[in-house]
Every structure is written in structure tokens, then in C-alpha cells.
Amino acid sequence: MAVPADFTFDETDGQRTVVLSGDWTARGLFDAAGRLAEALTGSDGVSLDLSKVNRCDTAGAYAIIRAADGRKSSGVIKARKETLRLLELVGNAIQVEPEVKPRPKGFYALLERIGRGMFDLAKDGYGTLVFLGHLLTAIGRCAADPRRIRWAPIISLAERAGLDAIPIVATTTFFIGAVVALLGANMLIDFGAQVYSVELIGVSVLREFNILITAILLAGRSASSFAAEIGSMKMNQEIDAMQVMGVDPYEALVLPRFAALLLTIPLLTFIATLAGLA
């Protein structure tokens, strides 16, 4: 039968000791944890005697540690080795919340935001360089040994990123070209130079809009879907499983998607040019 957890105070030679007894377990705690924390409030230099504790589990150890948290105690005395070990394990597992400091205001807050922004920018730049280095390394390995290239996913991803994007790219550039032609003709007619509206469309589409619109649509449509796929695989620990099996994620996931985008950009740019000039 479980003995309820309890404690008493003992003063010997001016040393105040808290003597714990009973079962300091989840079933035997009852209100002992709260009473112990209340009794130790404002007490310094208190020792803990756990020699009379019959049983102690993680719940009891947590209650003891939380009750003595932040107080100057001279140590735990007369405790069995397993009890000391349990207290040590629970104490290491407890993450004490740090003290929340007031946030700076005014000019100091501005400096803090600037500093955090620069730090985040440097961190993102470092991550980008690391990613680029891994990608270049994978490209070098595949160039040295073409048998490592995964042609099947490259073709499949090129179809998804390129062929499936033709309608949206063509439609967007067509309407942009139409708007530029309409606005250009309406503005140039005041100067009697409406004949140059064709050249305006040709120069703007060939030099700027075709590749710019294609890059924006690829980044927003295809590249974002690739990032979402890889992020989902990362959350499901599929990438970790690939690394355990000896498969390089950059060769299996990143390089095929990079090659697919690299192959489809010229095709989509050509189609965007035709649609914009139409």
C-alpha cells in the first residue's frame, strides 16, 4: 500500500534540514509538492534528507527539484544512489524558462532590428553558399561520371516545369505584349510616331519581358513546388532515410530539378517571345 508523501523540518546544530518521507511518486504525491514549495519559499541554506523516502519516481523528483529551484541549499544528504541518479536525470531534463528581459525601445530598438536583420542576412547568405557548394560538387561528380546522372527524373521534371507551364507563360506574355502595344500606340500618336509602336513591342519583348516573365513564372510556379516537395520530404524524414541508404540528396533531388529548369528556360523564353510579339 502506498504511503502518502510527507516531510518534516529538523534543526540540528543550527542547520535546518527538510526530511522527506513516504512515497514520492505520482500516486503518493497528493498535495505534498505544493506544501513543500510553499514551505521552502524564502528559505536559504536548507538541506534535503531523502533517506526516509520509500519510493521516488520522475514525478516526485520533479516536485522536489521545482520546490528547491532557485534556493540556496547545502545539498541532498542521506539519499540512496538511485535516488540521486534520478534527481540528476530529471534535473538535466528540466529546461528552466529564461528570464524575459524587457525589449529595448526607441533608438535601441532600431539598432536591435538592424543588427538582427544583418545577422539573418548573413545567415541566409551562408546557407545559400553552402547549398551552391553542394550543388556544384554534385554537378562535378556527375560530369566526371555521367552514369550518375538520373535521366528519368530529369525528363519527368522537365515536362512538369516546362511543358505544363507553356499555357500560363504564353497567356501572360501575350497580354503583356498587347498592353504595351496599346499604351505605346496611344502615347506615340500624339507625336505622330505611332509607326514605332511595333519596334517598341519588339525591343521590350525581346530584351526584357520574355525572359523576365518566364523567370518570374518559373520561380513562382515550378521552383516553389520543388521547394515544397523537398520540404515535405524533409519533414517526413525521407531525406534522412536516403542519406542512411547512401544516396546523395543533391544528386537524387536537387540536381534533376536544377537540370530540368535549366533545360526548359530556353524553350519557355522562345514561346514567351512568340506570344509577346503576337
CSV table of C-alpha atoms in Angstrom, one decimal:
chain,number,residue,atom,x,y,z
A,1,MET,CA,0.0,0.0,0.0
A,2,ALA,CA,1.3,3.4,-1.0
A,3,VAL,CA,2.4,5.7,1.8
A,4,PRO,CA,1.5,9.4,1.1
A,5,ALA,CA,4.4,11.7,0.6
A,6,ASP,CA,5.2,14.0,3.5
A,7,PHE,CA,8.0,16.0,5.0
A,8,THR,CA,9.1,17.5,8.3
A,9,PHE,CA,11.7,20.0,9.4
A,10,ASP,CA,14.7,19.1,11.6
A,11,GLU,CA,17.1,21.6,13.1
A,12,THR,CA,20.4,20.2,14.3
A,13,ASP,CA,23.4,22.4,15.2
A,14,GLY,CA,21.7,25.4,13.6
A,15,GLN,CA,21.3,23.5,10.3
A,16,ARG,CA,17.8,23.3,9.0
A,17,THR,CA,17.0,20.1,7.2
A,18,VAL,CA,13.9,19.0,5.3
A,19,VAL,CA,13.3,15.3,6.0
A,20,LEU,CA,11.2,13.7,3.2
A,21,SER,CA,9.3,10.5,3.9
A,22,GLY,CA,6.7,8.2,2.2
A,23,ASP,CA,6.3,7.5,-1.5
A,24,TRP,CA,7.2,10.5,-3.6
A,25,THR,CA,5.5,9.0,-6.7
A,26,ALA,CA,2.7,10.1,-9.0
A,27,ARG,CA,0.2,8.1,-6.8
A,28,GLY,CA,1.6,9.3,-3.4
A,29,LEU,CA,2.2,13.0,-4.0
A,30,PHE,CA,-1.2,14.4,-3.5
A,31,ASP,CA,-0.6,18.0,-2.2
A,32,ALA,CA,2.9,17.3,-0.8
A,33,ALA,CA,4.6,19.1,-3.8
A,34,GLY,CA,2.6,22.3,-3.3
A,35,ARG,CA,3.1,22.3,0.5
A,36,LEU,CA,6.9,21.7,0.1
A,37,ALA,CA,7.2,24.5,-2.4
A,38,GLU,CA,5.3,26.8,-0.1
A,39,ALA,CA,7.3,25.8,3.0
A,40,LEU,CA,10.6,26.4,1.2
A,41,THR,CA,9.6,29.8,0.0
A,42,GLY,CA,12.2,32.3,1.2
A,43,SER,CA,14.3,29.6,2.9
A,44,ASP,CA,18.1,29.6,2.2
A,45,GLY,CA,20.7,27.1,3.3
A,46,VAL,CA,18.2,24.3,3.6
A,47,SER,CA,19.4,20.7,3.2
A,48,LEU,CA,17.3,17.8,1.9
A,49,ASP,CA,17.2,14.4,3.6
A,50,LEU,CA,15.7,11.7,1.4
A,51,SER,CA,16.9,8.8,3.4
A,52,LYS,CA,13.3,8.0,4.6
A,53,VAL,CA,11.8,8.1,1.1
A,54,ASN,CA,10.4,4.7,0.3
A,55,ARG,CA,10.0,5.2,-3.4
A,56,CYS,CA,10.6,8.0,-5.8
A,57,ASP,CA,9.8,8.3,-9.5
A,58,THR,CA,10.1,11.1,-12.0
A,59,ALA,CA,7.0,12.9,-10.7
A,60,GLY,CA,8.4,13.0,-7.2
A,61,ALA,CA,11.9,14.0,-8.4
A,62,TYR,CA,10.4,16.8,-10.4
A,63,ALA,CA,8.4,18.1,-7.4
A,64,ILE,CA,11.5,18.1,-5.2
A,65,ILE,CA,13.6,19.9,-7.8
A,66,ARG,CA,10.9,22.5,-8.6
A,67,ALA,CA,10.4,23.1,-4.8
A,68,ALA,CA,14.1,23.7,-4.3
A,69,ASP,CA,14.6,25.7,-7.5
A,70,GLY,CA,16.3,29.0,-7.1
A,71,ARG,CA,17.1,28.5,-3.4
A,72,LYS,CA,20.5,28.1,-1.8
A,73,SER,CA,20.6,24.5,-0.4
A,74,SER,CA,23.6,22.9,1.0
A,75,GLY,CA,22.9,19.7,-0.9
A,76,VAL,CA,21.0,16.4,-0.6
A,77,ILE,CA,22.1,14.2,2.2
A,78,LYS,CA,21.5,10.6,3.1
A,79,ALA,CA,19.9,9.7,-0.2
A,80,ARG,CA,20.3,6.4,-2.0
A,81,LYS,CA,22.4,6.3,-5.1
A,82,GLU,CA,19.4,5.5,-7.3
A,83,THR,CA,17.6,8.5,-5.9
A,84,LEU,CA,20.5,10.8,-6.5
A,85,ARG,CA,20.8,9.5,-10.1
A,86,LEU,CA,17.1,10.0,-10.7
A,87,LEU,CA,17.3,13.6,-9.4
A,88,GLU,CA,20.2,14.2,-11.6
A,89,LEU,CA,18.4,12.9,-14.7
A,90,VAL,CA,15.3,14.8,-14.0
A,91,GLY,CA,17.2,18.0,-13.3
A,92,ASN,CA,19.1,17.7,-16.5
A,93,ALA,CA,15.9,17.2,-18.4
A,94,ILE,CA,14.1,20.2,-17.0
A,95,GLN,CA,14.5,23.3,-19.1
A,96,VAL,CA,14.1,26.3,-16.9
A,97,GLU,CA,12.5,29.1,-18.9
A,98,PRO,CA,14.9,32.1,-19.1
A,99,GLU,CA,14.0,35.4,-17.6
A,100,VAL,CA,12.2,37.5,-20.1
A,101,LYS,CA,14.0,40.8,-20.4
A,102,PRO,CA,12.2,44.0,-21.4
A,103,ARG,CA,12.6,44.8,-25.1
A,104,PRO,CA,14.5,47.9,-25.9
A,105,LYS,CA,12.6,50.9,-27.2
A,106,GLY,CA,13.3,53.9,-29.4
A,107,PHE,CA,16.8,54.1,-30.9
A,108,TYR,CA,18.0,51.0,-29.2
A,109,ALA,CA,15.1,49.0,-30.7
A,110,LEU,CA,16.1,50.3,-34.2
A,111,LEU,CA,19.6,49.2,-33.6
A,112,GLU,CA,18.4,45.8,-32.5
A,113,ARG,CA,16.3,45.4,-35.6
A,114,ILE,CA,19.1,46.4,-37.8
A,115,GLY,CA,21.5,44.0,-36.1
A,116,ARG,CA,19.1,41.1,-36.3
A,117,GLY,CA,18.4,41.9,-39.9
A,118,MET,CA,22.1,41.9,-40.8
A,119,PHE,CA,22.6,38.7,-38.8
A,120,ASP,CA,19.7,37.0,-40.6
A,121,LEU,CA,21.0,38.2,-44.0
A,122,ALA,CA,24.5,36.9,-43.2
A,123,LYS,CA,23.0,33.6,-42.1
A,124,ASP,CA,20.9,33.3,-45.3
A,125,GLY,CA,23.9,34.2,-47.4
A,126,TYR,CA,26.0,31.5,-45.7
A,127,GLY,CA,23.2,28.9,-46.2
A,128,THR,CA,23.0,29.9,-49.9
A,129,LEU,CA,26.7,29.5,-50.4
A,130,VAL,CA,26.6,26.1,-48.7
A,131,PHE,CA,23.7,25.0,-50.9
A,132,LEU,CA,25.5,26.2,-54.0
A,133,GLY,CA,28.7,24.4,-53.0
A,134,HIS,CA,26.9,21.1,-52.5
A,135,LEU,CA,25.2,21.6,-55.9
A,136,LEU,CA,28.4,22.4,-57.7
A,137,THR,CA,30.0,19.4,-56.1
A,138,ALA,CA,27.2,17.1,-57.3
A,139,ILE,CA,27.5,18.6,-60.8
A,140,GLY,CA,31.2,17.9,-60.8
A,141,ARG,CA,30.7,14.3,-59.7
A,142,CYS,CA,28.0,13.7,-62.4
A,143,ALA,CA,30.2,15.4,-65.1
A,144,ALA,CA,33.1,13.1,-64.1
A,145,ASP,CA,30.9,10.1,-64.2
A,146,PRO,CA,27.8,10.6,-66.5
A,147,ARG,CA,26.4,7.3,-65.3
A,148,ARG,CA,25.4,9.0,-62.1
A,149,ILE,CA,23.0,11.3,-64.0
A,150,ARG,CA,19.4,10.4,-63.4
A,151,TRP,CA,17.8,10.9,-66.8
A,152,ALA,CA,14.3,9.6,-65.9
A,153,PRO,CA,13.5,12.2,-63.2
A,154,ILE,CA,15.1,15.0,-65.3
A,155,ILE,CA,12.8,14.3,-68.2
A,156,SER,CA,9.7,13.9,-65.9
A,157,LEU,CA,10.5,17.2,-64.1
A,158,ALA,CA,11.2,19.0,-67.3
A,159,GLU,CA,7.8,18.0,-68.5
A,160,ARG,CA,6.2,19.3,-65.3
A,161,ALA,CA,8.3,22.5,-65.1
A,162,GLY,CA,8.4,23.3,-68.9
A,163,LEU,CA,5.6,21.8,-71.0
A,164,ASP,CA,2.9,22.2,-68.3
A,165,ALA,CA,4.0,25.9,-67.9
A,166,ILE,CA,3.6,26.8,-71.6
A,167,PRO,CA,-0.1,27.9,-71.3
A,168,ILE,CA,0.5,30.3,-68.4
A,169,VAL,CA,3.7,31.7,-69.9
A,170,ALA,CA,2.2,32.2,-73.3
A,171,THR,CA,-1.0,33.8,-72.0
A,172,THR,CA,0.8,36.1,-69.6
A,173,THR,CA,3.3,37.4,-72.2
A,174,PHE,CA,0.6,37.7,-74.9
A,175,PHE,CA,-1.5,40.1,-72.8
A,176,ILE,CA,1.6,42.0,-71.6
A,177,GLY,CA,2.6,42.5,-75.3
A,178,ALA,CA,-1.0,43.6,-76.1
A,179,VAL,CA,-1.0,46.1,-73.2
A,180,VAL,CA,2.4,47.5,-74.2
A,181,ALA,CA,1.2,47.9,-77.9
A,182,LEU,CA,-2.0,49.6,-76.9
A,183,LEU,CA,-0.3,52.0,-74.5
A,184,GLY,CA,2.6,52.7,-76.8
A,185,ALA,CA,0.4,53.4,-79.8
A,186,ASN,CA,-1.8,55.8,-77.7
A,187,MET,CA,1.2,57.7,-76.4
A,188,LEU,CA,3.2,57.8,-79.7
A,189,ILE,CA,0.2,59.0,-81.7
A,190,ASP,CA,0.5,62.4,-80.1
A,191,PHE,CA,3.9,62.8,-81.6
A,192,GLY,CA,3.0,61.3,-85.0
A,193,ALA,CA,5.2,58.3,-84.3
A,194,GLN,CA,2.7,55.5,-83.9
A,195,VAL,CA,4.6,53.5,-86.6
A,196,TYR,CA,7.3,52.9,-84.0
A,197,SER,CA,4.9,51.0,-81.7
A,198,VAL,CA,5.9,47.8,-83.5
A,199,GLU,CA,9.6,48.5,-82.7
A,200,LEU,CA,8.6,49.3,-79.1
A,201,ILE,CA,6.9,45.9,-78.7
A,202,GLY,CA,9.8,44.1,-80.4
A,203,VAL,CA,12.5,45.8,-78.3
A,204,SER,CA,10.6,45.5,-75.0
A,205,VAL,CA,9.6,41.8,-75.5
A,206,LEU,CA,12.9,40.6,-77.0
A,207,ARG,CA,15.1,42.3,-74.5
A,208,GLU,CA,13.2,42.4,-71.3
A,209,PHE,CA,9.7,40.9,-70.9
A,210,ASN,CA,10.2,37.5,-72.4
A,211,ILE,CA,13.0,36.2,-70.1
A,212,LEU,CA,11.8,38.3,-67.1
A,213,ILE,CA,8.2,37.0,-67.2
A,214,THR,CA,9.5,33.4,-67.8
A,215,ALA,CA,11.9,33.6,-64.9
A,216,ILE,CA,9.2,35.0,-62.5
A,217,LEU,CA,6.6,32.4,-63.5
A,218,LEU,CA,9.2,29.6,-63.2
A,219,ALA,CA,10.2,30.8,-59.7
A,220,GLY,CA,6.6,31.2,-58.6
A,221,ARG,CA,5.2,28.1,-60.1
A,222,SER,CA,7.8,25.4,-60.7
A,223,ALA,CA,10.6,26.3,-58.3
A,224,SER,CA,8.2,26.9,-55.4
A,225,SER,CA,6.6,23.5,-56.0
A,226,PHE,CA,10.0,21.9,-56.0
A,227,ALA,CA,10.9,23.6,-52.7
A,228,ALA,CA,7.6,22.4,-51.2
A,229,GLU,CA,8.2,18.8,-52.3
A,230,ILE,CA,11.7,18.8,-50.8
A,231,GLY,CA,10.4,20.4,-47.6
A,232,SER,CA,7.7,17.8,-47.2
A,233,MET,CA,10.3,15.1,-47.7
A,234,LYS,CA,12.5,16.7,-45.1
A,235,MET,CA,9.6,16.8,-42.6
A,236,ASN,CA,8.8,13.1,-43.2
A,237,GLN,CA,12.5,12.2,-42.7
A,238,GLU,CA,12.7,10.8,-46.3
A,239,ILE,CA,15.9,12.7,-46.9
A,240,ASP,CA,17.4,11.3,-43.8
A,241,ALA,CA,16.4,7.8,-45.0
A,242,MET,CA,18.1,8.5,-48.3
A,243,GLN,CA,21.3,9.5,-46.5
A,244,VAL,CA,21.2,6.4,-44.4
A,245,MET,CA,20.9,4.3,-47.6
A,246,GLY,CA,24.0,6.1,-49.1
A,247,VAL,CA,22.0,8.2,-51.6
A,248,ASP,CA,23.2,11.8,-52.0
A,249,PRO,CA,20.1,14.0,-51.8
A,250,TYR,CA,21.7,16.6,-54.0
A,251,GLU,CA,22.2,14.1,-56.8
A,252,ALA,CA,18.8,12.5,-56.4
A,253,LEU,CA,16.6,15.5,-55.7
A,254,VAL,CA,18.3,18.9,-56.3
A,255,LEU,CA,20.4,18.2,-59.4
A,256,PRO,CA,17.5,16.7,-61.5
A,257,ARG,CA,15.3,19.7,-60.7
A,258,PHE,CA,18.0,22.2,-61.4
A,259,ALA,CA,18.7,20.5,-64.8
A,260,ALA,CA,15.0,20.4,-65.6
A,261,LEU,CA,14.7,24.2,-65.0
A,262,LEU,CA,17.9,24.8,-66.9
A,263,LEU,CA,16.6,22.9,-70.0
A,264,THR,CA,13.1,24.4,-70.0
A,265,ILE,CA,14.1,28.1,-69.6
A,266,PRO,CA,15.2,28.5,-73.3
A,267,LEU,CA,12.1,26.7,-74.6
A,268,LEU,CA,9.7,28.8,-72.4
A,269,THR,CA,11.6,32.0,-73.3
A,270,PHE,CA,11.2,31.3,-77.1
A,271,ILE,CA,7.5,30.6,-76.6
A,272,ALA,CA,7.1,33.8,-74.5
A,273,THR,CA,8.8,35.8,-77.2
A,274,LEU,CA,6.4,34.5,-79.9
A,275,ALA,CA,3.4,35.1,-77.7
A,276,GLY,CA,4.5,38.6,-76.8
A,277,LEU,CA,5.1,39.6,-80.4
A,278,ALA,CA,1.8,38.1,-81.5
